[in-house]
Amino acid sequence: MKKRLLMLAVAAACCTAAVQADEAKPGGNAVVTYQNDIATLDPAIGYDWQNWSMIKSLFDGLMDYRPGTTELVTDLADGYTVSDDGRVYTFTLRKGVKFHNGREMIAADVKYSLERAVNPKTQSPGAGFFSSIVGYDEMTSGAAQQLSGVEAPNDSTVKITLKEPNATFLHVLALNFASVVPREAVEKWGADFGKHPVGTGAFEMSEWKLGQQLVFKKNPAYFKSGVPLLDSITFEVGQDPSVALMRLERGEVDIAGDGVPPARFLQFRQDPKYKGLLVTGDQLQTGYLTMKTTLPPFDNLKVRQAVNMAINKDRIVRIINGRAAPANQPLPPAMPGYDKSYKGYGYDVEQAKSLLSEAGFSRGFDTELYVMNTDPQPRIAQSIQQDLAKVGIRATIKSLAQANVIAAGGSADRAPLVWSGGMAWIADFPDPSNFYGPILGCSGAVEGGWNWARYCNKALDAAAAKADSMAKPEQQQARINAWSKIFTDVMADAPWVPVFNEKRYTVHSASMGGADALYVDPVHVPVNYDYIWKK
């Protein structure tokens, strides 16, 4: 490289162990269970914890992370250079990489894939991640059909020009949204491409019976030697988490995707016979309650502040057996930019009532609270409902499948309140900017976006863009300070109630092998399927 940009990488405490490939045994099938079906496996659209790592196993991008860590490495790119002004990235592609349909991947595919993610017709919730690329504004406005800042001068070279230096750009290219897809497969399946995914990944789709199971099979032509280790993975859906755990204990299931049900968590963790099966890891995560700032009465700041003061976060943490710490701001404590001195909105029922009265709601009001239907999320929603009732807010709970909650949250006129549990924000990449753009920035406040509060503060968007232009190593502390202020300014507008920062737990059978870091992978959330194996 001509110039190396400083990347802020915060490795999860659990995830420093090396992948011990010399102990790995290739072959076998792993069974993974989930209660809810998978919404989509289209990398430009899929954006929840359940399908994130599945998509990563089907597709590749220019960049990725070393397994079990937050260390950036090249993936489909064989190498890259960065111009002296930090604006032009030139990538050389690996030769001989093939899509699952047998065609060789070339630079034009990279250009097409990035443009597809940005194209408004795709309705990608990740489109805003690429806003730093020259031509983004013209394409999103409909004035252009291509990204002028992405060029493919030949089959093995991709040149990307940014509007200004961006400290997170290589992280962005490691996101699922930047995965490379073949145009012909997308055009063949249209809106159903997410049910018929074709990528270059370690696994390829073999079977999908909606509401029953998905089967991934090993990609025999994968460009990484010895990867994947498993011959196949069967994802069974419609499985009650309690039943799935019993089946895991009997050896019928290898990974219980929804984890250990709260009612059994303490007993499972303390039982010696399960030692080593429950893997624990820190994560860059915040669970929060969104308030749709564009819908009355949540368009009133005092109402939003009152809701912040009405929620008893300590009680919610007890509901999940202490597997989290109460939160007071969007950033989790392990993320650069977290403000240790910030106190936030304390639990104060009387002050909440006073604020509601000042806002003209002395008698409260009726509203709806959307929640994912997997335990313990409905019980957390009931706790929130009870807290709101104490200040006069009467919330009807809408307990739905994950995909339905996501759809409602991304709608302009539905889901005035959403509890994010089960879908709570886990960093796409280890940098504070990732906790802003998609979930608090104006770019995410669109139909189908993940800014469920529809919060859009253009002044903070400008401050965020300025912070991310600080790409030089000597600017990093100033950049982190800028991000810290952005998030406390967000809380002044109170579009969320940050509730807790949760640890990650993955439970697997005794027949599964691989480093613990792979089962709580900080990037391939929740599991890095490419490197785990059957004993």
Short mmCIF file of C-alpha atoms in Angstrom, two decimals:
data_model
loop_
_atom_site.label_atom_id
_atom_site.label_comp_id
_atom_site.label_asym_id
_atom_site.label_seq_id
_atom_site.Cartn_x
_atom_site.Cartn_y
_atom_site.Cartn_z
CA MET A 1 0.00 0.00 0.00
CA LYS A 2 1.05 3.58 -0.63
CA LYS A 3 -0.70 4.67 2.53
CA ARG A 4 -2.24 2.66 5.31
CA LEU A 5 -5.39 3.93 7.01
CA LEU A 6 -5.75 3.36 10.72
CA MET A 7 -8.65 1.04 11.48
CA LEU A 8 -10.26 1.02 14.88
CA ALA A 9 -10.62 -2.62 15.79
CA VAL A 10 -11.89 -3.67 19.18
CA ALA A 11 -11.43 -7.38 19.63
CA ALA A 12 -14.01 -9.07 21.81
CA ALA A 13 -12.40 -10.40 24.97
CA CYS A 14 -13.35 -13.95 24.11
CA CYS A 15 -12.21 -13.83 20.57
CA THR A 16 -8.42 -13.84 20.59
CA ALA A 17 -7.95 -17.58 20.38
CA ALA A 18 -6.38 -18.86 17.20
CA VAL A 19 -8.31 -21.25 15.00
CA GLN A 20 -6.62 -24.59 15.50
CA ALA A 21 -6.97 -25.98 12.00
CA ASP A 22 -4.52 -28.82 12.72
CA GLU A 23 -7.10 -30.41 15.03
CA ALA A 24 -9.96 -29.98 12.60
CA LYS A 25 -11.60 -32.96 10.93
CA PRO A 26 -13.32 -32.37 7.59
CA GLY A 27 -16.68 -33.93 6.77
CA GLY A 28 -20.07 -34.42 8.36
CA ASN A 29 -23.32 -32.48 8.64
CA ALA A 30 -24.23 -30.01 11.39
CA VAL A 31 -27.84 -29.41 12.43
CA VAL A 32 -28.74 -25.86 13.50
CA THR A 33 -32.20 -24.93 14.81
CA TYR A 34 -34.19 -21.69 14.83
CA GLN A 35 -37.73 -20.90 15.92
CA ASN A 36 -38.38 -18.45 13.07
CA ASP A 37 -37.92 -18.95 9.35
CA ILE A 38 -35.23 -17.06 7.46
CA ALA A 39 -36.53 -13.90 5.78
CA THR A 40 -34.00 -13.71 2.94
CA LEU A 41 -30.47 -14.72 1.97
CA ASP A 42 -29.96 -11.81 -0.43
CA PRO A 43 -26.81 -10.06 0.85
CA ALA A 44 -28.08 -6.65 -0.28
CA ILE A 45 -31.24 -7.01 1.80
CA GLY A 46 -30.69 -9.48 4.66
CA TYR A 47 -29.93 -7.61 7.86
CA ASP A 48 -30.66 -9.56 11.02
CA TRP A 49 -28.58 -11.64 13.40
CA GLN A 50 -30.20 -14.88 12.22
CA ASN A 51 -29.26 -14.67 8.54
CA TRP A 52 -26.07 -12.57 8.86
CA SER A 53 -23.59 -15.44 9.24
CA MET A 54 -25.56 -17.64 6.83
CA ILE A 55 -25.14 -14.98 4.15
CA LYS A 56 -21.43 -14.69 4.98
CA SER A 57 -21.05 -18.41 4.31
CA LEU A 58 -22.74 -18.12 0.90
CA PHE A 59 -21.03 -14.94 -0.32
CA ASP A 60 -17.70 -13.12 -0.24
CA GLY A 61 -16.63 -9.50 -0.59
CA LEU A 62 -13.39 -7.70 -1.27
CA MET A 63 -12.55 -7.67 2.45
CA ASP A 64 -13.33 -9.86 5.47
CA TYR A 65 -12.03 -10.51 9.00
CA ARG A 66 -9.68 -13.14 10.33
CA PRO A 67 -11.89 -15.92 11.79
CA GLY A 68 -12.96 -15.22 15.37
CA THR A 69 -11.44 -11.71 15.42
CA THR A 70 -12.01 -8.13 14.23
CA GLU A 71 -8.76 -8.05 12.25
CA LEU A 72 -9.37 -6.95 8.65
CA VAL A 73 -7.96 -9.16 5.89
CA THR A 74 -8.39 -9.32 2.13
CA ASP A 75 -10.96 -11.78 0.77
CA LEU A 76 -11.86 -11.62 -2.93
CA ALA A 77 -9.21 -8.92 -3.18
CA ASP A 78 -5.69 -10.27 -3.53
CA GLY A 79 -4.33 -6.88 -2.45
CA TYR A 80 -4.99 -3.15 -2.63
CA THR A 81 -3.35 0.26 -2.64
CA VAL A 82 -4.61 3.60 -1.29
CA SER A 83 -3.71 6.94 -2.86
CA ASP A 84 -1.74 9.51 -0.90
CA ASP A 85 -4.84 11.66 -0.40
CA GLY A 86 -6.77 8.67 1.00
CA ARG A 87 -9.54 8.89 -1.61
CA VAL A 88 -8.71 6.24 -4.23
CA TYR A 89 -8.61 2.52 -3.47
CA THR A 90 -7.34 0.17 -6.17
CA PHE A 91 -8.02 -3.55 -5.63
CA THR A 92 -6.46 -6.47 -7.45
CA LEU A 93 -8.81 -9.48 -7.53
CA ARG A 94 -7.93 -13.10 -6.87
CA LYS A 95 -7.81 -15.09 -10.06
CA GLY A 96 -9.91 -18.18 -10.68
CA VAL A 97 -12.64 -17.49 -8.10
CA LYS A 98 -15.93 -18.95 -9.31
CA PHE A 99 -19.56 -18.35 -8.49
CA HIS A 100 -21.68 -21.33 -7.46
CA ASN A 101 -23.05 -21.39 -11.04
CA GLY A 102 -19.54 -22.11 -12.34
CA ARG A 103 -18.76 -18.72 -13.90
CA GLU A 104 -15.54 -16.94 -12.98
CA MET A 105 -15.93 -13.78 -10.89
CA ILE A 106 -14.50 -10.62 -12.51
CA ALA A 107 -14.20 -6.93 -11.68
CA ALA A 108 -17.45 -6.06 -13.49
CA ASP A 109 -19.28 -8.24 -10.92
CA VAL A 110 -17.87 -6.15 -8.08
CA LYS A 111 -19.01 -2.94 -9.77
CA TYR A 112 -22.48 -4.38 -10.46
CA SER A 113 -22.88 -5.63 -6.89
CA LEU A 114 -21.99 -2.31 -5.28
CA GLU A 115 -24.32 -0.47 -7.65
CA ARG A 116 -27.12 -2.95 -6.95
CA ALA A 117 -26.80 -2.31 -3.20
CA VAL A 118 -27.00 1.45 -3.77
CA ASN A 119 -29.81 1.35 -6.37
CA PRO A 120 -33.05 2.57 -4.70
CA LYS A 121 -35.00 -0.17 -6.53
CA THR A 122 -33.15 -2.79 -4.47
CA GLN A 123 -34.36 -1.14 -1.22
CA SER A 124 -31.21 -2.22 0.54
CA PRO A 125 -31.09 -1.22 4.22
CA GLY A 126 -27.32 -1.00 3.79
CA ALA A 127 -27.26 1.46 0.88
CA GLY A 128 -26.17 4.31 3.14
CA PHE A 129 -22.93 2.54 3.99
CA PHE A 130 -21.69 3.39 0.49
CA SER A 131 -22.53 7.11 0.65
CA SER A 132 -18.83 8.03 0.65
CA ILE A 133 -18.38 6.74 -2.92
CA VAL A 134 -18.34 9.30 -5.73
CA GLY A 135 -21.62 9.09 -7.64
CA TYR A 136 -23.69 7.82 -4.69
CA ASP A 137 -25.89 10.92 -4.51
CA GLU A 138 -26.56 10.92 -8.24
CA MET A 139 -27.53 7.25 -8.21
CA THR A 140 -29.79 7.41 -5.17
CA SER A 141 -31.59 10.46 -6.60
CA GLY A 142 -32.20 8.68 -9.90
CA ALA A 143 -30.01 11.04 -11.90
CA ALA A 144 -27.55 8.22 -12.71
CA GLN A 145 -27.79 4.45 -13.15
CA GLN A 146 -24.19 3.71 -12.19
CA LEU A 147 -21.66 4.68 -9.51
CA SER A 148 -19.18 6.90 -11.32
CA GLY A 149 -16.71 6.31 -8.49
CA VAL A 150 -16.50 2.55 -9.13
CA GLU A 151 -14.49 1.49 -12.17
CA ALA A 152 -13.47 -1.88 -13.60
CA PRO A 153 -10.63 -1.03 -16.02
CA ASN A 154 -9.98 -4.73 -16.60
CA ASP A 155 -11.25 -8.09 -15.32
CA SER A 156 -8.89 -8.19 -12.35
CA THR A 157 -8.89 -4.56 -11.17
CA VAL A 158 -11.46 -2.50 -9.29
CA LYS A 159 -10.88 1.20 -8.64
CA ILE A 160 -13.09 2.99 -6.08
CA THR A 161 -12.95 6.76 -5.61
CA LEU A 162 -14.35 8.39 -2.48
CA LYS A 163 -15.67 11.94 -2.04
CA GLU A 164 -13.23 12.37 0.82
CA PRO A 165 -11.08 10.14 3.04
CA ASN A 166 -13.14 7.72 5.09
CA ALA A 167 -11.73 5.94 8.13
CA THR A 168 -14.25 3.09 7.89
CA PHE A 169 -14.25 2.28 4.18
CA LEU A 170 -12.40 -1.05 4.33
CA HIS A 171 -14.79 -2.14 7.08
CA VAL A 172 -17.69 -1.23 4.78
CA LEU A 173 -16.28 -3.48 2.06
CA ALA A 174 -16.32 -6.37 4.55
CA LEU A 175 -20.09 -5.99 5.14
CA ASN A 176 -22.58 -8.44 3.64
CA PHE A 177 -24.01 -5.57 1.59
CA ALA A 178 -20.74 -5.44 -0.36
CA SER A 179 -20.90 -9.14 -1.25
CA VAL A 180 -20.28 -9.93 -4.89
CA VAL A 181 -23.19 -11.48 -6.81
CA PRO A 182 -23.59 -12.57 -10.46
CA ARG A 183 -25.87 -10.31 -12.48
CA GLU A 184 -27.36 -13.22 -14.45
CA ALA A 185 -28.61 -14.97 -11.29
CA VAL A 186 -30.12 -11.78 -9.88
CA GLU A 187 -31.89 -11.05 -13.17
CA LYS A 188 -33.11 -14.64 -13.44
CA TRP A 189 -34.73 -14.72 -10.00
CA GLY A 190 -35.58 -11.05 -9.52
CA ALA A 191 -37.18 -10.43 -6.14
CA ASP A 192 -36.74 -14.14 -5.33
CA PHE A 193 -32.93 -14.03 -5.51
CA GLY A 194 -32.93 -14.11 -1.72
CA LYS A 195 -34.52 -17.57 -1.91
CA HIS A 196 -32.12 -18.73 -4.65
CA PRO A 197 -28.78 -17.21 -3.57
CA VAL A 198 -25.72 -17.58 -5.78
CA GLY A 199 -22.36 -16.36 -4.49
CA THR A 200 -18.73 -17.41 -4.29
CA GLY A 201 -18.89 -18.52 -0.63
CA ALA A 202 -17.70 -21.60 1.24
CA PHE A 203 -21.19 -23.10 1.09
CA GLU A 204 -23.88 -23.07 -1.57
CA MET A 205 -27.63 -23.48 -1.29
CA SER A 206 -28.79 -27.05 -1.79
CA GLU A 207 -32.39 -26.99 -0.58
CA TRP A 208 -34.90 -24.61 0.97
CA LYS A 209 -38.27 -25.88 2.14
CA LEU A 210 -40.01 -22.78 3.42
CA GLY A 211 -41.06 -23.12 7.03
CA GLN A 212 -39.13 -26.37 7.44
CA GLN A 213 -35.43 -26.37 6.63
CA LEU A 214 -32.54 -25.05 4.58
CA VAL A 215 -29.57 -27.16 3.53
CA PHE A 216 -26.17 -25.73 2.65
CA LYS A 217 -23.61 -27.98 0.96
CA LYS A 218 -19.87 -27.55 0.74
CA ASN A 219 -18.61 -25.55 -2.23
CA PRO A 220 -16.01 -27.95 -3.75
CA ALA A 221 -14.51 -25.13 -5.82
CA TYR A 222 -14.03 -22.68 -2.95
CA PHE A 223 -10.87 -20.63 -3.36
CA LYS A 224 -9.70 -21.04 0.26
CA SER A 225 -7.84 -24.29 0.77
CA GLY A 226 -9.39 -26.65 3.32
CA VAL A 227 -12.48 -24.49 3.83
CA PRO A 228 -15.19 -25.25 4.74
CA LEU A 229 -14.68 -28.19 7.05
CA LEU A 230 -18.29 -29.41 7.16
CA ASP A 231 -19.79 -31.21 4.17
CA SER A 232 -23.18 -29.65 4.84
CA ILE A 233 -25.32 -27.70 7.29
CA THR A 234 -29.03 -28.30 7.88
CA PHE A 235 -30.92 -25.33 9.31
CA GLU A 236 -34.19 -26.51 10.85
CA VAL A 237 -36.76 -23.76 11.40
CA GLY A 238 -39.99 -23.77 13.38
CA GLN A 239 -38.16 -25.33 16.35
CA ASP A 240 -39.24 -24.24 19.83
CA PRO A 241 -36.04 -23.22 21.71
CA SER A 242 -36.84 -25.49 24.68
CA VAL A 243 -37.42 -28.47 22.41
CA ALA A 244 -34.27 -27.63 20.44
CA LEU A 245 -32.20 -27.65 23.64
CA MET A 246 -33.56 -31.07 24.65
CA ARG A 247 -32.75 -32.37 21.19
CA LEU A 248 -29.22 -30.95 21.51
CA GLU A 249 -28.78 -32.81 24.79
CA ARG A 250 -29.82 -36.02 23.02
CA GLY A 251 -27.32 -35.39 20.22
CA GLU A 252 -29.94 -34.67 17.54
CA VAL A 253 -29.00 -30.99 17.21
CA ASP A 254 -25.52 -29.47 17.01
CA ILE A 255 -26.24 -25.76 17.54
CA ALA A 256 -29.36 -24.35 19.18
CA GLY A 257 -29.56 -21.10 17.24
CA ASP A 258 -31.90 -19.34 19.67
CA GLY A 259 -29.67 -20.23 22.62
CA VAL A 260 -30.66 -21.47 26.06
CA PRO A 261 -34.19 -20.38 27.07
CA PRO A 262 -34.05 -18.00 30.07
CA ALA A 263 -35.96 -20.42 32.29
CA ARG A 264 -33.17 -22.97 31.90
CA PHE A 265 -30.19 -20.68 31.64
CA LEU A 266 -28.87 -20.77 35.23
CA GLN A 267 -29.37 -24.52 35.57
CA PHE A 268 -27.69 -25.18 32.21
CA ARG A 269 -24.73 -22.91 32.96
CA GLN A 270 -24.13 -24.44 36.40
CA ASP A 271 -24.55 -28.11 35.45
CA PRO A 272 -21.08 -29.76 35.13
CA LYS A 273 -22.25 -32.12 32.39
CA TYR A 274 -22.77 -29.16 30.07
CA LYS A 275 -19.36 -27.64 30.73
CA GLY A 276 -17.79 -26.44 27.52
CA LEU A 277 -21.06 -26.48 25.58
CA LEU A 278 -22.14 -22.96 26.51
CA VAL A 279 -19.72 -20.47 24.95
CA THR A 280 -19.69 -16.93 26.32
CA GLY A 281 -18.41 -13.82 24.59
CA ASP A 282 -18.50 -10.06 24.91
CA GLN A 283 -20.14 -8.22 22.07
CA LEU A 284 -20.61 -4.73 20.73
CA GLN A 285 -24.36 -4.73 21.31
CA THR A 286 -27.12 -2.50 22.62
CA GLY A 287 -30.75 -3.50 23.18
CA TYR A 288 -33.12 -0.57 22.87
CA LEU A 289 -36.72 0.62 22.61
CA THR A 290 -37.40 2.82 19.58
CA MET A 291 -40.00 5.58 19.42
CA LYS A 292 -41.18 6.60 15.94
CA THR A 293 -40.35 10.30 16.05
CA THR A 294 -42.51 11.00 12.99
CA LEU A 295 -45.72 9.65 14.58
CA PRO A 296 -47.68 11.54 17.27
CA PRO A 297 -47.27 11.62 20.21
CA PHE A 298 -43.64 10.49 19.83
CA ASP A 299 -42.92 13.54 17.68
CA ASN A 300 -42.93 15.39 21.03
CA LEU A 301 -39.52 15.49 22.74
CA LYS A 302 -40.98 15.60 26.23
CA VAL A 303 -42.96 12.43 25.56
CA ARG A 304 -39.79 10.65 24.44
CA GLN A 305 -37.89 11.88 27.48
CA ALA A 306 -40.74 10.69 29.71
CA VAL A 307 -40.59 7.20 28.20
CA ASN A 308 -36.83 7.13 28.86
CA MET A 309 -37.46 7.90 32.53
CA ALA A 310 -40.32 5.40 32.83
CA ILE A 311 -38.37 2.23 32.02
CA ASN A 312 -36.92 0.17 34.88
CA LYS A 313 -33.82 -1.25 33.19
CA ASP A 314 -32.56 -3.12 36.25
CA ARG A 315 -35.75 -5.20 36.33
CA ILE A 316 -35.37 -6.05 32.64
CA VAL A 317 -31.80 -7.23 33.25
CA ARG A 318 -33.10 -9.51 36.02
CA ILE A 319 -35.58 -11.03 33.57
CA ILE A 320 -32.66 -12.33 31.52
CA ASN A 321 -30.80 -13.66 34.55
CA GLY A 322 -28.28 -10.84 34.67
CA ARG A 323 -26.86 -11.57 31.22
CA ALA A 324 -26.46 -7.85 30.50
CA ALA A 325 -25.72 -4.46 32.05
CA PRO A 326 -28.13 -1.48 31.96
CA ALA A 327 -27.38 0.99 29.15
CA ASN A 328 -27.70 4.77 29.07
CA GLN A 329 -26.50 5.59 25.54
CA PRO A 330 -26.48 3.93 22.11
CA LEU A 331 -22.79 2.89 22.20
CA PRO A 332 -21.82 -0.18 24.24
CA PRO A 333 -19.03 0.29 26.82
CA ALA A 334 -16.42 -1.59 24.76
CA MET A 335 -16.83 0.67 21.74
CA PRO A 336 -14.50 3.62 21.17
CA GLY A 337 -16.45 6.81 21.82
CA TYR A 338 -18.46 5.48 24.75
CA ASP A 339 -18.84 8.36 27.24
CA LYS A 340 -18.18 7.02 30.74
CA SER A 341 -19.18 10.34 32.29
CA TYR A 342 -22.62 10.45 30.65
CA LYS A 343 -25.44 9.62 33.07
CA GLY A 344 -28.41 9.62 30.71
CA TYR A 345 -32.04 9.53 31.81
CA GLY A 346 -32.48 7.99 35.24
CA TYR A 347 -35.46 5.87 36.26
CA ASP A 348 -37.90 8.46 37.65
CA VAL A 349 -41.63 7.72 37.46
CA GLU A 350 -42.75 11.05 38.92
CA GLN A 351 -40.57 13.10 36.58
CA ALA A 352 -41.88 11.05 33.66
CA LYS A 353 -45.46 11.87 34.68
CA SER A 354 -44.55 15.55 34.97
CA LEU A 355 -43.03 15.60 31.46
CA LEU A 356 -46.12 13.92 30.00
CA SER A 357 -48.32 16.51 31.67
CA GLU A 358 -46.20 19.33 30.25
CA ALA A 359 -46.55 17.72 26.82
CA GLY A 360 -50.36 17.75 27.14
CA PHE A 361 -50.81 14.09 28.05
CA SER A 362 -51.70 14.23 31.73
CA ARG A 363 -54.14 11.35 31.13
CA GLY A 364 -51.61 9.40 29.11
CA PHE A 365 -52.35 7.87 25.71
CA ASP A 366 -52.75 4.57 23.86
CA THR A 367 -50.04 3.08 21.68
CA GLU A 368 -48.62 -0.21 20.34
CA LEU A 369 -45.42 -2.02 21.28
CA TYR A 370 -43.97 -4.45 18.73
CA VAL A 371 -41.79 -7.33 19.89
CA MET A 372 -40.25 -10.53 18.50
CA ASN A 373 -42.18 -13.60 19.66
CA THR A 374 -39.23 -15.66 20.97
CA ASP A 375 -38.74 -15.89 24.75
CA PRO A 376 -37.66 -13.80 26.67
CA GLN A 377 -38.63 -10.93 24.36
CA PRO A 378 -42.41 -11.02 25.08
CA ARG A 379 -41.69 -11.02 28.83
CA ILE A 380 -39.41 -8.02 28.44
CA ALA A 381 -42.16 -6.29 26.45
CA GLN A 382 -44.58 -7.00 29.28
CA SER A 383 -42.16 -5.39 31.73
CA ILE A 384 -41.94 -2.32 29.49
CA GLN A 385 -45.74 -2.32 29.19
CA GLN A 386 -46.09 -2.33 32.99
CA ASP A 387 -43.55 0.49 33.37
CA LEU A 388 -45.38 2.60 30.79
CA ALA A 389 -48.72 1.94 32.49
CA LYS A 390 -47.34 3.48 35.70
CA VAL A 391 -47.04 6.83 33.92
CA GLY A 392 -50.36 6.51 32.06
CA ILE A 393 -49.16 5.14 28.72
CA ARG A 394 -51.36 2.21 27.67
CA ALA A 395 -49.36 0.00 25.28
CA THR A 396 -50.86 -2.95 23.42
CA ILE A 397 -48.24 -5.62 22.72
CA LYS A 398 -47.89 -6.94 19.17
CA SER A 399 -45.82 -10.15 19.48
CA LEU A 400 -44.80 -11.30 15.99
CA ALA A 401 -42.22 -13.33 14.10
CA GLN A 402 -38.90 -11.57 13.66
CA ALA A 403 -39.40 -10.79 9.96
CA ASN A 404 -42.79 -9.20 10.66
CA VAL A 405 -41.39 -6.99 13.42
CA ILE A 406 -38.57 -5.87 11.13
CA ALA A 407 -41.06 -5.05 8.36
CA ALA A 408 -43.27 -3.09 10.74
CA GLY A 409 -40.31 -1.23 12.23
CA GLY A 410 -39.17 -0.17 8.76
CA SER A 411 -42.63 1.14 7.86
CA ALA A 412 -43.44 4.85 8.14
CA ASP A 413 -46.91 4.44 9.63
CA ARG A 414 -46.62 1.34 11.84
CA ALA A 415 -44.83 0.25 15.01
CA PRO A 416 -44.75 3.42 17.12
CA LEU A 417 -42.74 1.48 19.71
CA VAL A 418 -40.39 -1.43 18.96
CA TRP A 419 -38.45 -3.46 21.49
CA SER A 420 -35.34 -4.54 19.58
CA GLY A 421 -34.66 -7.69 21.60
CA GLY A 422 -33.61 -10.62 19.43
CA MET A 423 -32.81 -8.06 16.73
CA ALA A 424 -30.87 -5.62 18.91
CA TRP A 425 -27.98 -3.81 17.31
CA ILE A 426 -24.72 -5.72 17.15
CA ALA A 427 -21.93 -3.84 15.40
CA ASP A 428 -21.55 -4.65 11.72
CA PHE A 429 -17.98 -3.51 12.17
CA PRO A 430 -16.06 -2.37 15.25
CA ASP A 431 -16.32 1.40 14.89
CA PRO A 432 -18.71 3.93 16.50
CA SER A 433 -19.94 5.15 13.10
CA ASN A 434 -21.70 1.80 12.65
CA PHE A 435 -24.00 2.58 15.59
CA TYR A 436 -25.14 5.76 13.85
CA GLY A 437 -25.69 5.58 10.08
CA PRO A 438 -28.05 2.61 9.69
CA ILE A 439 -30.02 2.98 12.93
CA LEU A 440 -29.89 6.68 13.84
CA GLY A 441 -28.79 8.50 10.69
CA CYS A 442 -31.01 10.02 8.01
CA SER A 443 -29.90 7.37 5.49
CA GLY A 444 -31.53 4.65 7.60
CA ALA A 445 -34.77 6.60 8.13
CA VAL A 446 -36.33 5.25 4.94
CA GLU A 447 -38.92 2.65 4.02
CA GLY A 448 -37.45 -0.73 4.88
CA GLY A 449 -34.57 0.85 6.80
CA TRP A 450 -33.40 -0.05 10.28
CA ASN A 451 -33.76 3.44 11.73
CA TRP A 452 -37.10 2.43 13.25
CA ALA A 453 -37.34 5.72 15.14
CA ARG A 454 -37.26 7.56 11.77
CA TYR A 455 -34.91 9.94 13.54
CA CYS A 456 -33.14 12.34 11.17
CA ASN A 457 -30.92 15.14 12.49
CA LYS A 458 -29.10 16.64 9.49
CA ALA A 459 -26.69 18.60 11.70
CA LEU A 460 -25.58 15.37 13.37
CA ASP A 461 -25.35 13.68 9.97
CA ALA A 462 -22.92 16.42 8.94
CA ALA A 463 -20.93 15.98 12.15
CA ALA A 464 -20.81 12.23 11.53
CA ALA A 465 -19.52 12.74 7.99
CA LYS A 466 -16.83 15.09 9.26
CA ALA A 467 -15.77 12.57 11.94
CA ASP A 468 -15.46 9.80 9.38
CA SER A 469 -13.30 11.97 7.12
CA MET A 470 -10.61 11.92 9.82
CA ALA A 471 -8.70 9.00 8.36
CA LYS A 472 -5.14 9.83 9.37
CA PRO A 473 -3.65 8.10 12.44
CA GLU A 474 -2.93 11.39 14.21
CA GLN A 475 -6.62 12.35 13.92
CA GLN A 476 -8.03 9.30 15.65
CA GLN A 477 -8.47 10.69 19.16
CA ALA A 478 -10.20 13.79 17.80
CA ARG A 479 -12.40 11.52 15.70
CA ILE A 480 -13.42 9.41 18.70
CA ASN A 481 -14.15 12.54 20.73
CA ALA A 482 -16.37 13.80 17.92
CA TRP A 483 -18.31 10.53 17.85
CA SER A 484 -18.75 10.62 21.61
CA LYS A 485 -20.44 14.03 21.37
CA ILE A 486 -22.64 12.89 18.50
CA PHE A 487 -24.16 10.11 20.60
CA THR A 488 -24.79 12.27 23.64
CA ASP A 489 -26.41 14.81 21.30
CA VAL A 490 -28.61 12.01 19.98
CA MET A 491 -29.72 11.25 23.50
CA ALA A 492 -30.71 14.90 23.97
CA ASP A 493 -33.31 14.21 21.27
CA ALA A 494 -34.23 10.88 22.95
CA PRO A 495 -35.33 8.82 19.91
CA TRP A 496 -34.48 5.63 21.83
CA VAL A 497 -34.51 4.17 25.27
CA PRO A 498 -31.12 2.35 25.46
CA VAL A 499 -31.98 -0.58 27.77
CA PHE A 500 -29.02 -2.94 28.11
CA ASN A 501 -25.73 -4.24 26.70
CA GLU A 502 -25.96 -8.01 26.46
CA LYS A 503 -23.31 -10.74 26.44
CA ARG A 504 -23.43 -13.43 23.79
CA TYR A 505 -24.03 -17.11 24.49
CA THR A 506 -23.94 -19.91 21.95
CA VAL A 507 -24.73 -23.50 22.89
CA HIS A 508 -23.43 -26.41 20.83
CA SER A 509 -23.32 -30.18 21.19
CA ALA A 510 -20.33 -32.14 22.44
CA SER A 511 -19.81 -33.43 18.90
CA MET A 512 -18.84 -30.01 17.55
CA GLY A 513 -15.24 -28.85 17.24
CA GLY A 514 -13.55 -25.52 16.67
CA ALA A 515 -12.27 -22.65 18.80
CA ASP A 516 -14.77 -20.96 21.11
CA ALA A 517 -14.12 -17.71 19.24
CA LEU A 518 -15.86 -19.17 16.18
CA TYR A 519 -19.09 -19.79 18.09
CA VAL A 520 -19.29 -16.19 19.30
CA ASP A 521 -17.56 -14.66 16.27
CA PRO A 522 -17.70 -10.86 16.60
CA VAL A 523 -18.33 -10.38 12.88
CA HIS A 524 -19.83 -13.62 11.53
CA VAL A 525 -22.69 -13.24 14.00
CA PRO A 526 -23.65 -15.56 15.59
CA VAL A 527 -21.39 -18.40 14.34
CA ASN A 528 -18.59 -18.66 11.78
CA TYR A 529 -19.86 -21.77 10.02
CA ASP A 530 -16.90 -21.93 7.61
CA TYR A 531 -14.40 -23.08 10.24
CA ILE A 532 -16.32 -25.20 12.75
CA TRP A 533 -16.28 -28.97 12.41
CA LYS A 534 -17.72 -32.30 13.61
CA LYS A 535 -15.60 -34.45 15.87
#
